[in-house]
Amino acid sequence: MEEYPEELRTPPVTLISVVGCPDLHSTLSKHLHSEQPPINTLALPDFSKISLFSAKPDSPSPPPPPPPPSGILKRDWLLKHRTRIPSVVAALFSHDHLSGDPAQWLQVCSHIDQLKAILRPRNIKLLLVVVVDSDNVDDLSEDRMLALRKRAELDSKYVVLFNQNDSSALHRLGSAFAELANLYYRDEGRRIKLRLEKKTFNSSSIELNIRYCFKVAVYAEFRRDWAEALRFYDDAYHTLRQMIGTSKRLPAIQRLVEIKTVAEQLHFKISTLLLHGGKVAEAVTWFRQHNASYRRLIGAPEAIFLHWEWLSRQFLVFAELLDKSSAAIKNVSSLVLATADKALTEWESRPAYYYQLAAHYLKEKRSSFELALSMSETANEIDNSAESVVPSTYVGQFARLLEQGDAFALQSLTDEEYIRFAIAEGKRFQDSFEIIALLKKSYESYSDLKVQRMVSFCGFQMAREHYAVGEFDNAKPLFEGIANLYRQEGWVTLLWEVLGYLQECARKHGVMKDFLEYSLEMAALPVSTGTDTQSFRFKDCGPAGPASLAQREVIHKEVLGLVSGESGLASVKNSTNLKITGDNPLHLEIDPVSPLRLVLLASVAFHEQMIKPNASTLITLSLLSQLPLTVEIEQLEVQFNQSDCNFTIMNAQRPPLAATAEDKEGRRVETSPSLTLSTNKWLRLTYDIKSDQSGKLECTSVIAKMGPHFTICCRAESPASMDDLPLWKFEDLVETSPMKDPALAFTGQKATQVEEPDPQVDLNLGASGPAFVGESFIVPVNVISMGHAVYSGELKINLVDVRGGGLFSPRETEPSSMDSHHVELLGISGPEGEDETQLGTDEIKKIQKSFGLVSVPFLKCGELWSCKLEIKWHRPKPVMLYVSLGYSPHSNESTAHKVNVHKSLQIEGKTAVVISHQIKLPFRRDPLLLSSIKSVPDSDQPASLPLSEKSILIVSAKNSAEVPLHLLSMSLELDNEGVGGSCSMPHEHETLLDPALLVPGEEFKKVFTVISEANSSKLKLGTVCVRWGRHSVNEEQSSSTVASVLTTQTLPDVNVELPPLVVSLDCPPYAIIGDPFTFLVKIRNQTQLLQEVKFSLADAQSFVLSGSHNDTVFVLPKSEHILNYKLVPLASGIQQLPRFTLTSERYSAGFQPSVAASTIFVFPSKPHFKVADVEDKRMESLVAE
């Protein structure tokens, strides 16, 4: 499409001309060009240039009858109306020219008369523009404007005042230009249509009919009347079709060239308009009709290349139109319209389809051109005679340019001269590069659509073109990508052709490895014997020839010659003859996805899936080849992941090769009677094998040596998981199995498992009893060599949670805290006397929270090595201790496999000492605590203590373990920082005089006195610290030698409040039956208010009571009220005193002393006590069950 002139490629743009006031031309041109649609401006500097628009002068005599037309469309008519003949001429006059002196006015009138005389013959519209300023806009008289309009014979709206300072003046002027231009093109179109309707031309002159239709369509395009333009282009196109076979104006070849050229331009215009209107289906249908109309108009045989070139250009231009059309992109997926003859396919709306066919027809042109060039007898004269041939006046015509004095003349050409000119023009271009460019566009377009088969087809055509012009580096990547697709989809014949090109690319580059790979793959392709006959498409079979069994054998023989070193590979690039020699050996790799699996396939199966160390087992090696000729293998090398198991199989029918490096190292060598591979027949070889290393034994590869310096390494495959040969599985062949045993063929694997040798080293874990939270628990580990020496021993320790929850606590906010792990491995200590600094450089010792690794020194048979694991529990949790010993029984660590011994031990982590506490108020002294009255039952509110009252704190330590414990000390550490009050606890740091022995379940109690000394809302009681240790049964240990563990527990905070009332009961410690005693009830008011209280004293059966049973009394502020009673006991033993109840009216709360405070022991007679001296006045601790 770029070869078309711009006036044809782009839609017509209105052309106007301006003359006068040249300083405004730039402003006007810029504004008009920015309009929609744009308007081009032809600026004339002065009125003397108006003569450029004058028509040819009319002759005085009547015109003779017009001669028959010499062509269809004039070549420069469209360009003339785009660049030289304006539709409107605007004459710009300044205000001074109209209102100045009479001479200036006369000059204006002269210019107007000149304009009318020149423009009227061409019907060009005239616009008068008077340029004024804001200052003199009112100075212009209406009479002068009227005289100006009458002089120009114009309507008033076509005489415009242009104020340079008015922003809207340019828009008004642009509207006037657009209106007049539209009027001009409409009038011109009507004038031409009138000729068509009245048939003013000769009815036999089809050329004029076509020309007039073309002109009317162009004028309609100027007006943006697309429907009328399309209609008249269509009329011109169908009229042109009638000229074929009827016009005798030009020689046959040139006449057909002219018709096709005009048809090409009309088709381009019609397709552009259809696509511009979003009518993709109509455009595709139109192109199909265009192609069907002219595809068979080949013309003379010597000019057939011109037809293919023209047809290729039609597809190329339409592809570019589709590619650039936004409507095509929108509607391409919904294109479902059809014609009466044939439904439209989806591909016909894709640019790739047309690019591909454009390349196809250009290749046809190249072939025809080469034939025409070879048949030309005047090939040497072509170039000289073509220099003077130029395009003629009419579209599609050419003529010879002759120099006649100072002038030039055009001479018509004969068909022979035109053919010579066309051949000379064709020799200037290389069609191969244009074909590659077209195919590349189609290739990329199909790639975007993800149509792989069409991508491969176009890629193959493009690669062939690169190959034809010698660009092998560009051709090879394309061929390789196409070959991969054909392998996947099984297109054998197509793959053969592609591989033939790749083979030749490798030959010309001198790459021996690539050449052999492609040759071997071609020789192993499943080409049936029915294709031995020469194909009728032999010329398209590629350099390898037709796919046949005979051709496979030829290729195989060529490979055998190269492998044996008898022949070489001629390289075009380096001009050398390459051979496979000792200095240039060749090695090929075949993996499970390689296309060379057709050449050699190796299947390996162990007869047993599990074997003992140093025990023999059988292994079967099966080889298969699809090469057409018998393959003789000189030797096979079977490789394993354990190199000691590698062995070599020699061919007994071949002379032994020179000793290899492996043979010198003492590797195993076997001999087979024959190593011959026939087509599609398995070669099965069975040998025994053994391994002294435990673990996985796997056959990795089989290396076949087929020549002195040529080897093929084939990856071993298991029969159970081996895939079929993709290109051979649909062939009519006898199915064979790689193994004779069906069970082995179905389940055989190329790997087996070598069991570990039985360990002869004992690993003992000597821990006993449970572990306690807080103590360092010692686990002895003993390594005893029973029958193996221990080399390179490593001891691995792992701690695992039994419940699977993990040893790490995610609730801990400080990751560096020691308690972040519930159980922690503190350390590993070696035998006594061994220090960590004595470890050698090759010894390992790594300790982590739950993992440990330590080296075990060399041990002879019968020796023992021990260590101790120190584990600490921070939380009660059962853990599993895993200890693994890995060692080598031999000194050669690089070849010996490690032997592992595993032991595990579950250890329960328990809490040894359970600490609890209890707070009691003073005996027979009960305060009224308001918080206890308002508290909700079963709530978690802290306990409350009365202010400045003595309270009793009882701390208990219970042995919850299963072993006896020594209680070394119990103390209470106070921490009153940040608390508004404080408390005093006498004797809180005192330790025990002697350690207390606590049997399992026994409880130790200690009493502390708490006195709150300040009024604060909260009181911290501190932390209880209990130091204890395990009790040793075998040895007498003092408290200083017992390994102690400190267990702490922080006591909860308590509330402190001032009780408004305190009730105290005062009575003797005991009573005697029948003896009266005094029972006092003291009510103390600790507030600043008068307290009204009600009390009652219930009768008791064991006492005779005298005093007030119930009453209401008032207790003064900060004073005490005493109630006095006399009681006579009537029964002995523990008796319940009369129950006293107090109710405060102010607080609406009542309380009474506890049952224990209201109890007294009554003796039957007066007792006698023996008083002992007490040296230690401290409060003694009590030991209770």
mmCIF file of N, CA and C in Angstrom, residues 522-623:
data_model
loop_
_atom_site.group_PDB
_atom_site.id
_atom_site.type_symbol
_atom_site.label_atom_id
_atom_site.label_comp_id
_atom_site.label_asym_id
_atom_site.label_seq_id
_atom_site.Cartn_x
_atom_site.Cartn_y
_atom_site.Cartn_z
ATOM 1 N N MET A 522 16.106 -38.812 11.239
ATOM 2 C CA MET A 522 15.435 -39.083 9.979
ATOM 3 C C MET A 522 15.483 -40.566 9.638
ATOM 4 N N ALA A 523 16.614 -41.193 9.894
ATOM 5 C CA ALA A 523 16.730 -42.610 9.583
ATOM 6 C C ALA A 523 15.813 -43.458 10.443
ATOM 7 N N ALA A 524 15.433 -42.974 11.642
ATOM 8 C CA ALA A 524 14.596 -43.751 12.556
ATOM 9 C C ALA A 524 13.130 -43.384 12.473
ATOM 10 N N LEU A 525 12.746 -42.504 11.542
ATOM 11 C CA LEU A 525 11.338 -42.123 11.429
ATOM 12 C C LEU A 525 10.513 -43.277 10.870
ATOM 13 N N PRO A 526 9.244 -43.402 11.292
ATOM 14 C CA PRO A 526 8.385 -44.496 10.807
ATOM 15 C C PRO A 526 7.821 -44.205 9.417
ATOM 16 N N VAL A 527 8.677 -44.274 8.414
ATOM 17 C CA VAL A 527 8.253 -44.076 7.034
ATOM 18 C C VAL A 527 7.919 -45.433 6.448
ATOM 19 N N SER A 528 6.682 -45.602 5.996
ATOM 20 C CA SER A 528 6.235 -46.899 5.492
ATOM 21 C C SER A 528 6.827 -47.174 4.119
ATOM 22 N N THR A 529 6.793 -48.441 3.714
ATOM 23 C CA THR A 529 7.361 -48.845 2.421
ATOM 24 C C THR A 529 6.500 -48.392 1.260
ATOM 25 N N GLY A 530 5.239 -47.986 1.545
ATOM 26 C CA GLY A 530 4.353 -47.561 0.464
ATOM 27 C C GLY A 530 4.735 -46.238 -0.140
ATOM 28 N N THR A 531 5.618 -45.512 0.470
ATOM 29 C CA THR A 531 6.027 -44.196 -0.057
ATOM 30 C C THR A 531 7.364 -44.257 -0.761
ATOM 31 N N ASP A 532 7.786 -45.463 -1.152
ATOM 32 C CA ASP A 532 9.074 -45.559 -1.848
ATOM 33 C C ASP A 532 9.023 -44.909 -3.221
ATOM 34 N N THR A 533 7.860 -44.947 -3.868
ATOM 35 C CA THR A 533 7.756 -44.343 -5.198
ATOM 36 C C THR A 533 7.942 -42.846 -5.098
ATOM 37 N N GLN A 534 8.442 -42.306 -6.162
ATOM 38 C CA GLN A 534 8.721 -40.873 -6.194
ATOM 39 C C GLN A 534 7.429 -40.085 -6.163
ATOM 40 N N SER A 535 7.369 -39.127 -5.255
ATOM 41 C CA SER A 535 6.168 -38.322 -5.111
ATOM 42 C C SER A 535 6.078 -37.313 -6.246
ATOM 43 N N PHE A 536 4.826 -37.004 -6.603
ATOM 44 C CA PHE A 536 4.635 -35.981 -7.640
ATOM 45 C C PHE A 536 5.033 -34.610 -7.130
ATOM 46 N N ARG A 537 5.193 -34.464 -5.798
ATOM 47 C CA ARG A 537 5.653 -33.206 -5.216
ATOM 48 C C ARG A 537 7.136 -33.297 -4.868
ATOM 49 N N PHE A 538 7.892 -33.955 -5.739
ATOM 50 C CA PHE A 538 9.300 -34.171 -5.439
ATOM 51 C C PHE A 538 10.035 -32.846 -5.222
ATOM 52 N N LYS A 539 9.624 -31.839 -6.004
ATOM 53 C CA LYS A 539 10.322 -30.564 -5.883
ATOM 54 C C LYS A 539 10.074 -29.917 -4.522
ATOM 55 N N ASP A 540 8.995 -30.324 -3.817
ATOM 56 C CA ASP A 540 8.690 -29.762 -2.511
ATOM 57 C C ASP A 540 9.121 -30.668 -1.369
ATOM 58 N N CYS A 541 9.846 -31.717 -1.662
ATOM 59 C CA CYS A 541 10.241 -32.655 -0.605
ATOM 60 C C CYS A 541 11.449 -32.166 0.178
ATOM 61 N N GLY A 542 12.060 -31.112 -0.230
ATOM 62 C CA GLY A 542 13.214 -30.612 0.480
ATOM 63 C C GLY A 542 14.490 -31.274 0.014
ATOM 64 N N PRO A 543 15.595 -30.852 0.578
ATOM 65 C CA PRO A 543 16.892 -31.393 0.127
ATOM 66 C C PRO A 543 17.079 -32.871 0.439
ATOM 67 N N ALA A 544 16.305 -33.440 1.364
ATOM 68 C CA ALA A 544 16.475 -34.850 1.721
ATOM 69 C C ALA A 544 15.755 -35.776 0.762
ATOM 70 N N GLY A 545 14.962 -35.235 -0.146
ATOM 71 C CA GLY A 545 14.236 -36.084 -1.070
ATOM 72 C C GLY A 545 12.955 -36.599 -0.448
ATOM 73 N N PRO A 546 12.243 -37.460 -1.176
ATOM 74 C CA PRO A 546 10.981 -37.981 -0.641
ATOM 75 C C PRO A 546 11.215 -38.927 0.524
ATOM 76 N N ALA A 547 10.235 -38.956 1.442
ATOM 77 C CA ALA A 547 10.324 -39.832 2.607
ATOM 78 C C ALA A 547 10.049 -41.263 2.169
ATOM 79 N N SER A 548 11.054 -42.128 2.296
ATOM 80 C CA SER A 548 10.908 -43.527 1.894
ATOM 81 C C SER A 548 11.884 -44.369 2.690
ATOM 82 N N LEU A 549 11.632 -45.650 2.685
ATOM 83 C CA LEU A 549 12.527 -46.574 3.380
ATOM 84 C C LEU A 549 13.899 -46.595 2.734
ATOM 85 N N ALA A 550 13.929 -46.537 1.407
ATOM 86 C CA ALA A 550 15.225 -46.526 0.729
ATOM 87 C C ALA A 550 16.036 -45.293 1.101
ATOM 88 N N GLN A 551 15.358 -44.144 1.212
ATOM 89 C CA GLN A 551 16.077 -42.932 1.584
ATOM 90 C C GLN A 551 16.559 -43.008 3.030
ATOM 91 N N ARG A 552 15.782 -43.646 3.900
ATOM 92 C CA ARG A 552 16.241 -43.863 5.286
ATOM 93 C C ARG A 552 17.525 -44.674 5.307
ATOM 94 N N GLU A 553 17.571 -45.709 4.490
ATOM 95 C CA GLU A 553 18.773 -46.546 4.456
ATOM 96 C C GLU A 553 19.966 -45.780 3.917
ATOM 97 N N VAL A 554 19.746 -44.922 2.929
ATOM 98 C CA VAL A 554 20.839 -44.105 2.395
ATOM 99 C C VAL A 554 21.406 -43.196 3.489
ATOM 100 N N ILE A 555 20.502 -42.580 4.237
ATOM 101 C CA ILE A 555 20.961 -41.690 5.321
ATOM 102 C C ILE A 555 21.698 -42.483 6.392
ATOM 103 N N HIS A 556 21.183 -43.669 6.723
ATOM 104 C CA HIS A 556 21.838 -44.486 7.748
ATOM 105 C C HIS A 556 23.239 -44.895 7.305
ATOM 106 N N LYS A 557 23.380 -45.250 6.047
ATOM 107 C CA LYS A 557 24.712 -45.627 5.559
ATOM 108 C C LYS A 557 25.669 -44.440 5.613
ATOM 109 N N GLU A 558 25.170 -43.261 5.314
ATOM 110 C CA GLU A 558 26.024 -42.071 5.402
ATOM 111 C C GLU A 558 26.477 -41.833 6.838
ATOM 112 N N VAL A 559 25.587 -42.057 7.798
ATOM 113 C CA VAL A 559 25.954 -41.903 9.199
ATOM 114 C C VAL A 559 27.002 -42.935 9.598
ATOM 115 N N LEU A 560 26.830 -44.197 9.148
ATOM 116 C CA LEU A 560 27.807 -45.235 9.483
ATOM 117 C C LEU A 560 29.174 -44.895 8.927
ATOM 118 N N GLY A 561 29.198 -44.288 7.738
ATOM 119 C CA GLY A 561 30.490 -43.897 7.185
ATOM 120 C C GLY A 561 31.160 -42.804 7.996
ATOM 121 N N LEU A 562 30.360 -41.850 8.481
ATOM 122 C CA LEU A 562 30.938 -40.796 9.315
ATOM 123 C C LEU A 562 31.402 -41.342 10.661
ATOM 124 N N VAL A 563 30.601 -42.249 11.251
ATOM 125 C CA VAL A 563 30.946 -42.785 12.573
ATOM 126 C C VAL A 563 32.211 -43.620 12.515
ATOM 127 N N SER A 564 32.348 -44.380 11.473
ATOM 128 C CA SER A 564 33.540 -45.238 11.356
ATOM 129 C C SER A 564 34.777 -44.460 10.973
ATOM 130 N N GLY A 565 34.623 -43.211 10.568
ATOM 131 C CA GLY A 565 35.772 -42.409 10.179
ATOM 132 C C GLY A 565 36.172 -42.591 8.735
ATOM 133 N N GLU A 566 35.396 -43.378 7.963
ATOM 134 C CA GLU A 566 35.748 -43.615 6.574
ATOM 135 C C GLU A 566 35.463 -42.391 5.700
ATOM 136 N N SER A 567 34.464 -41.606 6.060
ATOM 137 C CA SER A 567 34.126 -40.423 5.275
ATOM 138 C C SER A 567 34.067 -39.209 6.188
ATOM 139 N N GLY A 568 33.941 -38.053 5.574
ATOM 140 C CA GLY A 568 33.894 -36.811 6.329
ATOM 141 C C GLY A 568 32.718 -35.960 5.897
ATOM 142 N N LEU A 569 32.565 -34.847 6.589
ATOM 143 C CA LEU A 569 31.481 -33.911 6.322
ATOM 144 C C LEU A 569 32.069 -32.646 5.723
ATOM 145 N N ALA A 570 31.665 -32.357 4.477
ATOM 146 C CA ALA A 570 32.177 -31.172 3.787
ATOM 147 C C ALA A 570 31.455 -29.944 4.294
ATOM 148 N N SER A 571 32.200 -28.988 4.813
ATOM 149 C CA SER A 571 31.631 -27.751 5.341
ATOM 150 C C SER A 571 31.759 -26.646 4.308
ATOM 151 N N VAL A 572 30.617 -26.041 3.951
ATOM 152 C CA VAL A 572 30.633 -24.936 2.998
ATOM 153 C C VAL A 572 31.151 -23.667 3.658
ATOM 154 N N LYS A 573 30.831 -23.509 4.950
ATOM 155 C CA LYS A 573 31.196 -22.279 5.641
ATOM 156 C C LYS A 573 32.705 -22.159 5.818
ATOM 157 N N ASN A 574 33.343 -23.271 6.234
ATOM 158 C CA ASN A 574 34.791 -23.223 6.493
ATOM 159 C C ASN A 574 35.615 -23.848 5.379
ATOM 160 N N SER A 575 34.916 -24.404 4.348
ATOM 161 C CA SER A 575 35.611 -25.047 3.216
ATOM 162 C C SER A 575 36.551 -26.134 3.701
ATOM 163 N N THR A 576 36.103 -26.942 4.645
ATOM 164 C CA THR A 576 36.915 -28.032 5.194
ATOM 165 C C THR A 576 36.104 -29.312 5.153
ATOM 166 N N ASN A 577 36.807 -30.430 5.361
ATOM 167 C CA ASN A 577 36.188 -31.754 5.404
ATOM 168 C C ASN A 577 36.342 -32.285 6.823
ATOM 169 N N LEU A 578 35.239 -32.257 7.613
ATOM 170 C CA LEU A 578 35.285 -32.645 9.016
ATOM 171 C C LEU A 578 35.139 -34.148 9.152
ATOM 172 N N LYS A 579 35.922 -34.733 10.075
ATOM 173 C CA LYS A 579 35.853 -36.153 10.384
ATOM 174 C C LYS A 579 35.840 -36.351 11.889
ATOM 175 N N ILE A 580 35.306 -37.511 12.296
ATOM 176 C CA ILE A 580 35.299 -37.872 13.715
ATOM 177 C C ILE A 580 36.598 -38.602 13.995
ATOM 178 N N THR A 581 37.502 -37.972 14.715
ATOM 179 C CA THR A 581 38.825 -38.528 15.013
ATOM 180 C C THR A 581 39.073 -38.472 16.509
ATOM 181 N N GLY A 582 40.235 -38.937 16.911
ATOM 182 C CA GLY A 582 40.602 -38.886 18.324
ATOM 183 C C GLY A 582 40.720 -37.474 18.830
ATOM 184 N N ASP A 583 41.160 -36.558 17.967
ATOM 185 C CA ASP A 583 41.226 -35.149 18.359
ATOM 186 C C ASP A 583 39.865 -34.480 18.303
ATOM 187 N N ASN A 584 38.936 -35.089 17.605
ATOM 188 C CA ASN A 584 37.603 -34.503 17.461
ATOM 189 C C ASN A 584 36.548 -35.583 17.680
ATOM 190 N N PRO A 585 36.472 -36.144 18.912
ATOM 191 C CA PRO A 585 35.476 -37.200 19.175
ATOM 192 C C PRO A 585 34.071 -36.587 19.242
ATOM 193 N N LEU A 586 33.084 -37.474 19.206
ATOM 194 C CA LEU A 586 31.702 -37.025 19.216
ATOM 195 C C LEU A 586 30.910 -37.859 20.220
ATOM 196 N N HIS A 587 30.098 -37.154 21.040
ATOM 197 C CA HIS A 587 29.310 -37.804 22.086
ATOM 198 C C HIS A 587 27.897 -37.243 22.042
ATOM 199 N N LEU A 588 26.891 -38.103 21.928
ATOM 200 C CA LEU A 588 25.492 -37.699 21.878
ATOM 201 C C LEU A 588 24.792 -38.113 23.157
ATOM 202 N N GLU A 589 23.861 -37.267 23.596
ATOM 203 C CA GLU A 589 23.073 -37.530 24.799
ATOM 204 C C GLU A 589 21.620 -37.775 24.399
ATOM 205 N N ILE A 590 21.014 -38.830 24.965
ATOM 206 C CA ILE A 590 19.612 -39.158 24.714
ATOM 207 C C ILE A 590 18.912 -39.253 26.067
ATOM 208 N N ASP A 591 17.989 -38.328 26.319
ATOM 209 C CA ASP A 591 17.230 -38.365 27.565
ATOM 210 C C ASP A 591 15.801 -38.804 27.254
ATOM 211 N N PRO A 592 14.950 -38.996 28.287
ATOM 212 C CA PRO A 592 13.582 -39.504 28.038
ATOM 213 C C PRO A 592 12.716 -38.607 27.166
ATOM 214 N N VAL A 593 13.083 -37.338 26.960
ATOM 215 C CA VAL A 593 12.286 -36.465 26.103
ATOM 216 C C VAL A 593 12.999 -36.131 24.795
ATOM 217 N N SER A 594 14.100 -36.792 24.529
ATOM 218 C CA SER A 594 14.865 -36.505 23.328
ATOM 219 C C SER A 594 14.225 -37.187 22.121
ATOM 220 N N PRO A 595 14.222 -36.521 20.964
ATOM 221 C CA PRO A 595 13.702 -37.195 19.755
ATOM 222 C C PRO A 595 14.568 -38.362 19.315
ATOM 223 N N LEU A 596 15.775 -38.463 19.844
ATOM 224 C CA LEU A 596 16.662 -39.557 19.467
ATOM 225 C C LEU A 596 16.345 -40.846 20.212
ATOM 226 N N ARG A 597 15.273 -40.863 20.995
ATOM 227 C CA ARG A 597 14.859 -42.143 21.603
ATOM 228 C C ARG A 597 14.508 -43.167 20.537
ATOM 229 N N LEU A 598 14.143 -42.707 19.334
ATOM 230 C CA LEU A 598 13.899 -43.624 18.228
ATOM 231 C C LEU A 598 15.167 -44.355 17.824
ATOM 232 N N VAL A 599 16.319 -43.708 18.019
ATOM 233 C CA VAL A 599 17.594 -44.276 17.599
ATOM 234 C C VAL A 599 18.059 -45.338 18.580
ATOM 235 N N LEU A 600 17.985 -45.031 19.874
ATOM 236 C CA LEU A 600 18.437 -45.986 20.889
ATOM 237 C C LEU A 600 17.632 -45.750 22.150
ATOM 238 N N LEU A 601 17.029 -46.833 22.645
ATOM 239 C CA LEU A 601 16.215 -46.789 23.853
ATOM 240 C C LEU A 601 16.740 -47.836 24.802
ATOM 241 N N ALA A 602 17.064 -47.429 26.017
ATOM 242 C CA ALA A 602 17.632 -48.329 27.023
ATOM 243 C C ALA A 602 16.648 -48.508 28.163
ATOM 244 N N SER A 603 16.297 -49.768 28.444
ATOM 245 C CA SER A 603 15.408 -50.106 29.551
ATOM 246 C C SER A 603 16.172 -50.997 30.518
ATOM 247 N N VAL A 604 16.152 -50.638 31.791
ATOM 248 C CA VAL A 604 16.906 -51.360 32.821
ATOM 249 C C VAL A 604 15.947 -51.731 33.934
ATOM 250 N N ALA A 605 16.045 -52.979 34.416
ATOM 251 C CA ALA A 605 15.161 -53.441 35.485
ATOM 252 C C ALA A 605 15.949 -54.346 36.443
ATOM 253 N N PHE A 606 15.873 -54.037 37.741
ATOM 254 C CA PHE A 606 16.400 -54.919 38.777
ATOM 255 C C PHE A 606 15.374 -56.018 39.050
ATOM 256 N N HIS A 607 15.849 -57.219 39.269
ATOM 257 C CA HIS A 607 14.942 -58.334 39.528
ATOM 258 C C HIS A 607 14.417 -58.318 40.953
ATOM 259 N N GLU A 608 15.050 -57.600 41.855
ATOM 260 C CA GLU A 608 14.606 -57.499 43.238
ATOM 261 C C GLU A 608 14.534 -56.025 43.621
ATOM 262 N N GLN A 609 13.525 -55.693 44.406
ATOM 263 C CA GLN A 609 13.337 -54.311 44.827
ATOM 264 C C GLN A 609 14.088 -53.980 46.113
ATOM 265 N N MET A 610 14.560 -55.012 46.824
ATOM 266 C CA MET A 610 15.296 -54.806 48.072
ATOM 267 C C MET A 610 16.360 -55.886 48.162
ATOM 268 N N ILE A 611 17.607 -55.479 48.415
ATOM 269 C CA ILE A 611 18.697 -56.438 48.510
ATOM 270 C C ILE A 611 19.528 -56.140 49.744
ATOM 271 N N LYS A 612 20.228 -57.152 50.160
ATOM 272 C CA LYS A 612 21.132 -57.016 51.297
ATOM 273 C C LYS A 612 22.468 -56.464 50.822
ATOM 274 N N PRO A 613 23.217 -55.830 51.708
ATOM 275 C CA PRO A 613 24.562 -55.382 51.325
ATOM 276 C C PRO A 613 25.445 -56.565 50.950
ATOM 277 N N ASN A 614 26.223 -56.399 49.877
ATOM 278 C CA ASN A 614 27.145 -57.411 49.370
ATOM 279 C C ASN A 614 26.431 -58.663 48.883
ATOM 280 N N ALA A 615 25.127 -58.583 48.678
ATOM 281 C CA ALA A 615 24.377 -59.713 48.140
ATOM 282 C C ALA A 615 24.135 -59.471 46.654
ATOM 283 N N SER A 616 24.283 -60.509 45.836
ATOM 284 C CA SER A 616 24.129 -60.387 44.395
ATOM 285 C C SER A 616 22.652 -60.397 44.018
ATOM 286 N N THR A 617 22.334 -59.646 42.975
ATOM 287 C CA THR A 617 21.008 -59.652 42.381
ATOM 288 C C THR A 617 21.165 -59.509 40.884
ATOM 289 N N LEU A 618 20.131 -59.850 40.135
ATOM 290 C CA LEU A 618 20.185 -59.798 38.677
ATOM 291 C C LEU A 618 19.632 -58.475 38.172
ATOM 292 N N ILE A 619 20.217 -58.001 37.098
ATOM 293 C CA ILE A 619 19.762 -56.792 36.422
ATOM 294 C C ILE A 619 19.708 -57.086 34.934
ATOM 295 N N THR A 620 18.600 -56.687 34.293
ATOM 296 C CA THR A 620 18.401 -56.929 32.863
ATOM 297 C C THR A 620 18.460 -55.606 32.122
ATOM 298 N N LEU A 621 19.313 -55.547 31.126
ATOM 299 C CA LEU A 621 19.477 -54.378 30.271
ATOM 300 C C LEU A 621 18.904 -54.714 28.903
ATOM 301 N N SER A 622 17.932 -53.886 28.436
ATOM 302 C CA SER A 622 17.292 -54.106 27.142
ATOM 303 C C SER A 622 17.494 -52.875 26.268
ATOM 304 N N LEU A 623 17.902 -53.118 25.010
ATOM 305 C CA LEU A 623 18.149 -52.041 24.060
ATOM 306 C C LEU A 623 17.252 -52.222 22.851
#
